[in-house]
């Protein structure tokens, strides 16, 4: 085995990895990025639900009580995500959760993060959308909100809307390069400055390095592109600084596996896991009512029938984000689309609800479904258990894994979900417009595409694994910059906040790199400028 | 089947699917499998038909219960998907079917239901009994729940996504599940585009505290 070295080793190439990789490479460091998933680009992304296509770049990881959907490719979640790009409301940073005191680091408020949000919005870039960008599905939510006395907003997206065909295949990666994934900004800019991105490299451990001048040795295996559960070779790279960004499901597992060799890790690693309070529901819209109550009609004569049409996320109401309301009662209600692979989870009126005759008959009305995502305040009640043999979870099949996380929703989380369910019914069941039920928890428990918090920043060492500079407590030069670092659920989609926090963390990482003798430029412009 | 046997099957399911163990199944299960392959298929078809029911395929079909007219999971090729090479679950199917049949025997015994000896026990149950039994498999305390969760997801993928086929091809061949959903047609080049996608007009007031970039304050 050859001895390889680098200045900065980045683990994972999603938001948390790509952003530090760019700034450190552009600043003059030797940067190596190890990414578990394959590398794909627009021409590789298919409009197909055949197994062996999308499930090569996105995983469903079933834990005990929670299932997580996450990207598995160069660019991470940004390649398969729906690009809704929202700032977390101010009150989120003031949350106390069940601790009874502020959870976020004192230095972090919405105002403190705003300059970093600004940068990310410019770099991706994010488009502020308007009504002509809102899909039929988003339009139904908006019109129903208005009729129920609520406001509703078009949702800003990291999409070049002039190139977007509204095909609704975002989960498969963007065939038209309209989605501004990290493959189009931070990552190519990092490579232009010499960063070495290695796909199909799965990190297993981070341990102290015996090489002088190098703090950490990162052990990885190389995965077979046709069968990710097969390993063809293994290696070690010695680094001065390590940025761990394997996502909120991957990061804690790597640290847990490395704990003994690192001489112990903070107790908060692998605790305080949050699914962002996500709660998905399906409204079975009555077409006649969409016409008579909401006054909607399409050029083809139908009133709605638009579930599969347009971008997955186009509209949301911010009316339940009242900063003066008590915790666990605030949430965003957002229109969303999932390809029919989640149809199993929708519930019909009768019993049984998610399978059987009535459910099958409800499928005949699939085009009239309206899928909704509530992002609520949960209790960070998830924990990670026994470490799997390799990687972040045990792979059962392509795109399917068995994870080690346990999530038992507390009564506070359940109450938050109940409130969101009630609000949805008030808007969407008014005068018989639809029948709305949350996804069944029988098949996949609670489902989230927004894992957070499993190695979080904070001021209190007992309840946060990281300092407010994202450094793992007690481990100088080892940083966590992905969704794991986010201390609480956000009541909005998290990517913009993960990215803004990663932008903000760069300064501390640069300082630490300088400590180890890597001289770096600090005035690095935004990628592509 | 006793508790430890069930755990062994779940372990074997996980291990085999993870590619950790080529011979994860012990021979007794495998022997039983050889002798009853068509029973395996029948049991799995009846399971799929309970989740997403369809019409009888021919007069006297007892595997598909015929609870509805029109297509269900069996017509959509659910069992073919389960056996597909993309999902290395195939070697475990006899054991999984045997597990379901064991549940059917226990279910019937408790309720004094007579099961015809010529059919797999699960197939011998009425549609409403199949439905009640399947509902119970998802009890949070049920040891086998993870098996049925994965199996249901796969049945759903067969009907709702034609997961065994390219989507354009499946639509071209009139895949029963996609047709039932009225999944939209692609452009002639096999890609989807929706030039008409929006009502195109303001449909609600904006929240008063919206920032310049469109976020909540
Ligand atoms: C279908 C879907 C839709 C979404 N839509 C939205 C949306 O509209 N708006 C929004 O804000 N958010 C959305 N999200 C969530 C968003 O994608 C994530 O919050 C975000 O990508 C998280 O960034 P991250 O850096 O924490 O992790 P990720 O983006 O998940 O990146 C982690 C990377 O690490 C890699 N990795 C994991 N383990 C290892 C290892 N051991 N070694 C090497 N590499 C490893 C992974 O393959 C992955 O590429 C969506 C997510 C999904 C799945």
mmCIF file with all atom_site columns, C-alpha atoms in Angstrom, chain B residues 75-203:
data_model
loop_
_atom_site.group_PDB
_atom_site.id
_atom_site.type_symbol
_atom_site.label_atom_id
_atom_site.label_alt_id
_atom_site.label_comp_id
_atom_site.label_asym_id
_atom_site.label_entity_id
_atom_site.label_seq_id
_atom_site.pdbx_PDB_ins_code
_atom_site.Cartn_x
_atom_site.Cartn_y
_atom_site.Cartn_z
_atom_site.occupancy
_atom_site.B_iso_or_equiv
_atom_site.pdbx_formal_charge
_atom_site.auth_seq_id
_atom_site.auth_comp_id
_atom_site.auth_asym_id
_atom_site.auth_atom_id
_atom_site.pdbx_PDB_model_num
ATOM 1   C CA . UNK B 1 75  ? -50.912 -8.375  -13.304 1.00 0.00 ? 75  UNK B CA 1
ATOM 2   C CA . UNK B 1 76  ? -48.187 -5.756  -12.941 1.00 0.00 ? 76  UNK B CA 1
ATOM 3   C CA . UNK B 1 77  ? -45.534 -8.445  -12.545 1.00 0.00 ? 77  UNK B CA 1
ATOM 4   C CA . UNK B 1 78  ? -44.807 -8.201  -8.820  1.00 0.00 ? 78  UNK B CA 1
ATOM 5   C CA . UNK B 1 79  ? -43.429 -11.710 -8.488  1.00 0.00 ? 79  UNK B CA 1
ATOM 6   C CA . UNK B 1 80  ? -41.235 -11.252 -11.536 1.00 0.00 ? 80  UNK B CA 1
ATOM 7   C CA . UNK B 1 81  ? -39.747 -8.162  -9.935  1.00 0.00 ? 81  UNK B CA 1
ATOM 8   C CA . UNK B 1 82  ? -39.091 -9.985  -6.676  1.00 0.00 ? 82  UNK B CA 1
ATOM 9   C CA . UNK B 1 83  ? -37.121 -12.596 -8.613  1.00 0.00 ? 83  UNK B CA 1
ATOM 10  C CA . UNK B 1 84  ? -35.233 -10.028 -10.692 1.00 0.00 ? 84  UNK B CA 1
ATOM 11  C CA . UNK B 1 85  ? -31.437 -10.035 -10.619 1.00 0.00 ? 85  UNK B CA 1
ATOM 12  C CA . UNK B 1 86  ? -31.371 -6.349  -9.577  1.00 0.00 ? 86  UNK B CA 1
ATOM 13  C CA . UNK B 1 87  ? -32.692 -7.455  -6.190  1.00 0.00 ? 87  UNK B CA 1
ATOM 14  C CA . UNK B 1 88  ? -30.879 -10.551 -4.985  1.00 0.00 ? 88  UNK B CA 1
ATOM 15  C CA . UNK B 1 89  ? -33.854 -11.552 -2.878  1.00 0.00 ? 89  UNK B CA 1
ATOM 16  C CA . UNK B 1 90  ? -34.702 -14.515 -5.156  1.00 0.00 ? 90  UNK B CA 1
ATOM 17  C CA . UNK B 1 91  ? -32.960 -17.287 -3.161  1.00 0.00 ? 91  UNK B CA 1
ATOM 18  C CA . UNK B 1 92  ? -34.879 -16.207 -0.069  1.00 0.00 ? 92  UNK B CA 1
ATOM 19  C CA . UNK B 1 93  ? -38.338 -16.253 -1.592  1.00 0.00 ? 93  UNK B CA 1
ATOM 20  C CA . UNK B 1 94  ? -39.138 -19.862 -0.633  1.00 0.00 ? 94  UNK B CA 1
ATOM 21  C CA . UNK B 1 95  ? -38.234 -19.138 2.969   1.00 0.00 ? 95  UNK B CA 1
ATOM 22  C CA . UNK B 1 96  ? -40.282 -15.946 2.979   1.00 0.00 ? 96  UNK B CA 1
ATOM 23  C CA . UNK B 1 97  ? -43.283 -17.688 1.430   1.00 0.00 ? 97  UNK B CA 1
ATOM 24  C CA . UNK B 1 98  ? -42.936 -20.470 4.005   1.00 0.00 ? 98  UNK B CA 1
ATOM 25  C CA . UNK B 1 99  ? -42.958 -17.856 6.738   1.00 0.00 ? 99  UNK B CA 1
ATOM 26  C CA . UNK B 1 100 ? -46.214 -16.382 5.409   1.00 0.00 ? 100 UNK B CA 1
ATOM 27  C CA . UNK B 1 101 ? -47.756 -19.824 5.079   1.00 0.00 ? 101 UNK B CA 1
ATOM 28  C CA . UNK B 1 102 ? -46.782 -20.608 8.658   1.00 0.00 ? 102 UNK B CA 1
ATOM 29  C CA . UNK B 1 103 ? -48.557 -17.437 9.730   1.00 0.00 ? 103 UNK B CA 1
ATOM 30  C CA . UNK B 1 104 ? -51.601 -18.520 7.744   1.00 0.00 ? 104 UNK B CA 1
ATOM 31  C CA . UNK B 1 105 ? -51.655 -21.900 9.481   1.00 0.00 ? 105 UNK B CA 1
ATOM 32  C CA . UNK B 1 106 ? -51.500 -20.237 12.889  1.00 0.00 ? 106 UNK B CA 1
ATOM 33  C CA . UNK B 1 107 ? -54.144 -17.692 11.874  1.00 0.00 ? 107 UNK B CA 1
ATOM 34  C CA . UNK B 1 108 ? -56.491 -20.439 10.640  1.00 0.00 ? 108 UNK B CA 1
ATOM 35  C CA . UNK B 1 109 ? -55.941 -22.676 13.658  1.00 0.00 ? 109 UNK B CA 1
ATOM 36  C CA . UNK B 1 110 ? -56.857 -19.899 16.071  1.00 0.00 ? 110 UNK B CA 1
ATOM 37  C CA . UNK B 1 111 ? -60.074 -19.212 14.197  1.00 0.00 ? 111 UNK B CA 1
ATOM 38  C CA . UNK B 1 112 ? -60.961 -22.821 13.329  1.00 0.00 ? 112 UNK B CA 1
ATOM 39  C CA . UNK B 1 113 ? -60.727 -22.065 9.607   1.00 0.00 ? 113 UNK B CA 1
ATOM 40  C CA . UNK B 1 114 ? -60.374 -25.141 7.390   1.00 0.00 ? 114 UNK B CA 1
ATOM 41  C CA . UNK B 1 115 ? -57.446 -24.901 4.936   1.00 0.00 ? 115 UNK B CA 1
ATOM 42  C CA . UNK B 1 116 ? -57.579 -27.012 1.753   1.00 0.00 ? 116 UNK B CA 1
ATOM 43  C CA . UNK B 1 117 ? -54.464 -29.259 1.680   1.00 0.00 ? 117 UNK B CA 1
ATOM 44  C CA . UNK B 1 118 ? -54.016 -28.783 -2.074  1.00 0.00 ? 118 UNK B CA 1
ATOM 45  C CA . UNK B 1 119 ? -53.046 -25.124 -1.815  1.00 0.00 ? 119 UNK B CA 1
ATOM 46  C CA . UNK B 1 120 ? -50.525 -23.097 0.128   1.00 0.00 ? 120 UNK B CA 1
ATOM 47  C CA . UNK B 1 121 ? -52.149 -22.181 3.451   1.00 0.00 ? 121 UNK B CA 1
ATOM 48  C CA . UNK B 1 122 ? -52.114 -18.439 2.745   1.00 0.00 ? 122 UNK B CA 1
ATOM 49  C CA . UNK B 1 123 ? -53.846 -19.027 -0.589  1.00 0.00 ? 123 UNK B CA 1
ATOM 50  C CA . UNK B 1 124 ? -56.430 -21.123 1.275   1.00 0.00 ? 124 UNK B CA 1
ATOM 51  C CA . UNK B 1 125 ? -57.585 -18.068 3.208   1.00 0.00 ? 125 UNK B CA 1
ATOM 52  C CA . UNK B 1 126 ? -60.386 -15.814 2.008   1.00 0.00 ? 126 UNK B CA 1
ATOM 53  C CA . UNK B 1 127 ? -59.524 -12.310 0.824   1.00 0.00 ? 127 UNK B CA 1
ATOM 54  C CA . UNK B 1 128 ? -60.774 -10.759 4.058   1.00 0.00 ? 128 UNK B CA 1
ATOM 55  C CA . UNK B 1 129 ? -58.739 -13.198 6.142   1.00 0.00 ? 129 UNK B CA 1
ATOM 56  C CA . UNK B 1 130 ? -55.659 -12.559 3.992   1.00 0.00 ? 130 UNK B CA 1
ATOM 57  C CA . UNK B 1 131 ? -56.232 -8.861  4.564   1.00 0.00 ? 131 UNK B CA 1
ATOM 58  C CA . UNK B 1 132 ? -56.544 -9.228  8.331   1.00 0.00 ? 132 UNK B CA 1
ATOM 59  C CA . UNK B 1 133 ? -53.446 -11.434 8.497   1.00 0.00 ? 133 UNK B CA 1
ATOM 60  C CA . UNK B 1 134 ? -51.326 -9.073  6.391   1.00 0.00 ? 134 UNK B CA 1
ATOM 61  C CA . UNK B 1 135 ? -52.391 -6.081  8.492   1.00 0.00 ? 135 UNK B CA 1
ATOM 62  C CA . UNK B 1 136 ? -51.059 -7.873  11.564  1.00 0.00 ? 136 UNK B CA 1
ATOM 63  C CA . UNK B 1 137 ? -47.648 -8.445  9.995   1.00 0.00 ? 137 UNK B CA 1
ATOM 64  C CA . UNK B 1 138 ? -46.931 -4.732  10.443  1.00 0.00 ? 138 UNK B CA 1
ATOM 65  C CA . UNK B 1 139 ? -47.521 -4.668  14.150  1.00 0.00 ? 139 UNK B CA 1
ATOM 66  C CA . UNK B 1 140 ? -44.576 -2.656  15.559  1.00 0.00 ? 140 UNK B CA 1
ATOM 67  C CA . UNK B 1 141 ? -43.666 -5.524  17.894  1.00 0.00 ? 141 UNK B CA 1
ATOM 68  C CA . UNK B 1 142 ? -43.728 -8.195  15.192  1.00 0.00 ? 142 UNK B CA 1
ATOM 69  C CA . UNK B 1 143 ? -40.356 -9.888  14.864  1.00 0.00 ? 143 UNK B CA 1
ATOM 70  C CA . UNK B 1 144 ? -40.732 -10.309 11.097  1.00 0.00 ? 144 UNK B CA 1
ATOM 71  C CA . UNK B 1 145 ? -41.948 -6.785  10.361  1.00 0.00 ? 145 UNK B CA 1
ATOM 72  C CA . UNK B 1 146 ? -38.750 -5.739  8.509   1.00 0.00 ? 146 UNK B CA 1
ATOM 73  C CA . UNK B 1 147 ? -39.212 -8.641  6.071   1.00 0.00 ? 147 UNK B CA 1
ATOM 74  C CA . UNK B 1 148 ? -42.755 -7.577  5.209   1.00 0.00 ? 148 UNK B CA 1
ATOM 75  C CA . UNK B 1 149 ? -41.736 -3.948  4.950   1.00 0.00 ? 149 UNK B CA 1
ATOM 76  C CA . UNK B 1 150 ? -39.133 -4.751  2.290   1.00 0.00 ? 150 UNK B CA 1
ATOM 77  C CA . UNK B 1 151 ? -41.490 -7.168  0.518   1.00 0.00 ? 151 UNK B CA 1
ATOM 78  C CA . UNK B 1 152 ? -44.283 -4.568  0.400   1.00 0.00 ? 152 UNK B CA 1
ATOM 79  C CA . UNK B 1 153 ? -41.967 -1.904  -0.948  1.00 0.00 ? 153 UNK B CA 1
ATOM 80  C CA . UNK B 1 154 ? -40.961 -4.258  -3.752  1.00 0.00 ? 154 UNK B CA 1
ATOM 81  C CA . UNK B 1 155 ? -44.573 -5.124  -4.581  1.00 0.00 ? 155 UNK B CA 1
ATOM 82  C CA . UNK B 1 156 ? -45.355 -1.398  -4.657  1.00 0.00 ? 156 UNK B CA 1
ATOM 83  C CA . UNK B 1 157 ? -42.398 -0.751  -6.977  1.00 0.00 ? 157 UNK B CA 1
ATOM 84  C CA . UNK B 1 158 ? -43.706 -3.363  -9.417  1.00 0.00 ? 158 UNK B CA 1
ATOM 85  C CA . UNK B 1 159 ? -47.158 -1.808  -9.660  1.00 0.00 ? 159 UNK B CA 1
ATOM 86  C CA . UNK B 1 160 ? -46.455 1.899   -9.204  1.00 0.00 ? 160 UNK B CA 1
ATOM 87  C CA . UNK B 1 161 ? -43.145 2.241   -11.062 1.00 0.00 ? 161 UNK B CA 1
ATOM 88  C CA . UNK B 1 162 ? -42.796 -0.832  -13.315 1.00 0.00 ? 162 UNK B CA 1
ATOM 89  C CA . UNK B 1 163 ? -39.435 -1.109  -11.565 1.00 0.00 ? 163 UNK B CA 1
ATOM 90  C CA . UNK B 1 164 ? -38.377 -4.113  -13.618 1.00 0.00 ? 164 UNK B CA 1
ATOM 91  C CA . UNK B 1 165 ? -38.553 -2.113  -16.853 1.00 0.00 ? 165 UNK B CA 1
ATOM 92  C CA . UNK B 1 166 ? -37.501 1.128   -18.421 1.00 0.00 ? 166 UNK B CA 1
ATOM 93  C CA . UNK B 1 167 ? -40.409 3.541   -17.912 1.00 0.00 ? 167 UNK B CA 1
ATOM 94  C CA . UNK B 1 168 ? -40.768 4.556   -21.565 1.00 0.00 ? 168 UNK B CA 1
ATOM 95  C CA . UNK B 1 169 ? -40.791 0.904   -22.603 1.00 0.00 ? 169 UNK B CA 1
ATOM 96  C CA . UNK B 1 170 ? -43.264 -0.022  -19.851 1.00 0.00 ? 170 UNK B CA 1
ATOM 97  C CA . UNK B 1 171 ? -45.644 2.739   -20.935 1.00 0.00 ? 171 UNK B CA 1
ATOM 98  C CA . UNK B 1 172 ? -45.315 1.624   -24.558 1.00 0.00 ? 172 UNK B CA 1
ATOM 99  C CA . UNK B 1 173 ? -46.347 -1.873  -23.559 1.00 0.00 ? 173 UNK B CA 1
ATOM 100 C CA . UNK B 1 174 ? -49.280 -0.609  -21.522 1.00 0.00 ? 174 UNK B CA 1
ATOM 101 C CA . UNK B 1 175 ? -47.896 -1.629  -18.121 1.00 0.00 ? 175 UNK B CA 1
ATOM 102 C CA . UNK B 1 176 ? -51.024 -2.227  -16.002 1.00 0.00 ? 176 UNK B CA 1
ATOM 103 C CA . UNK B 1 177 ? -49.821 -0.259  -12.959 1.00 0.00 ? 177 UNK B CA 1
ATOM 104 C CA . UNK B 1 178 ? -48.635 2.822   -14.856 1.00 0.00 ? 178 UNK B CA 1
ATOM 105 C CA . UNK B 1 179 ? -51.817 2.723   -16.937 1.00 0.00 ? 179 UNK B CA 1
ATOM 106 C CA . UNK B 1 180 ? -53.916 2.537   -13.748 1.00 0.00 ? 180 UNK B CA 1
ATOM 107 C CA . UNK B 1 181 ? -52.148 5.661   -12.401 1.00 0.00 ? 181 UNK B CA 1
ATOM 108 C CA . UNK B 1 182 ? -52.433 7.343   -15.797 1.00 0.00 ? 182 UNK B CA 1
ATOM 109 C CA . UNK B 1 183 ? -48.736 8.092   -15.656 1.00 0.00 ? 183 UNK B CA 1
ATOM 110 C CA . UNK B 1 184 ? -48.079 10.814  -18.274 1.00 0.00 ? 184 UNK B CA 1
ATOM 111 C CA . UNK B 1 185 ? -46.522 10.059  -21.657 1.00 0.00 ? 185 UNK B CA 1
ATOM 112 C CA . UNK B 1 186 ? -43.057 11.345  -22.617 1.00 0.00 ? 186 UNK B CA 1
ATOM 113 C CA . UNK B 1 187 ? -42.092 13.368  -25.675 1.00 0.00 ? 187 UNK B CA 1
ATOM 114 C CA . UNK B 1 188 ? -41.077 11.363  -28.787 1.00 0.00 ? 188 UNK B CA 1
ATOM 115 C CA . UNK B 1 189 ? -37.416 11.441  -27.622 1.00 0.00 ? 189 UNK B CA 1
ATOM 116 C CA . UNK B 1 190 ? -38.342 9.559   -24.455 1.00 0.00 ? 190 UNK B CA 1
ATOM 117 C CA . UNK B 1 191 ? -37.945 12.568  -22.152 1.00 0.00 ? 191 UNK B CA 1
ATOM 118 C CA . UNK B 1 192 ? -40.670 14.356  -20.238 1.00 0.00 ? 192 UNK B CA 1
ATOM 119 C CA . UNK B 1 193 ? -41.352 18.084  -20.629 1.00 0.00 ? 193 UNK B CA 1
ATOM 120 C CA . UNK B 1 194 ? -44.421 20.001  -19.540 1.00 0.00 ? 194 UNK B CA 1
ATOM 121 C CA . UNK B 1 195 ? -44.752 23.310  -21.387 1.00 0.00 ? 195 UNK B CA 1
ATOM 122 C CA . UNK B 1 196 ? -48.183 23.702  -19.706 1.00 0.00 ? 196 UNK B CA 1
ATOM 123 C CA . UNK B 1 197 ? -47.525 23.377  -16.024 1.00 0.00 ? 197 UNK B CA 1
ATOM 124 C CA . UNK B 1 198 ? -48.899 26.447  -14.246 1.00 0.00 ? 198 UNK B CA 1
ATOM 125 C CA . UNK B 1 199 ? -52.166 28.327  -13.731 1.00 0.00 ? 199 UNK B CA 1
ATOM 126 C CA . UNK B 1 200 ? -49.867 31.276  -14.366 1.00 0.00 ? 200 UNK B CA 1
ATOM 127 C CA . UNK B 1 201 ? -51.574 33.801  -12.125 1.00 0.00 ? 201 UNK B CA 1
ATOM 128 C CA . UNK B 1 202 ? -51.397 34.949  -8.496  1.00 0.00 ? 202 UNK B CA 1
ATOM 129 C CA . UNK B 1 203 ? -53.420 32.549  -6.369  1.00 0.00 ? 203 UNK B CA 1
#
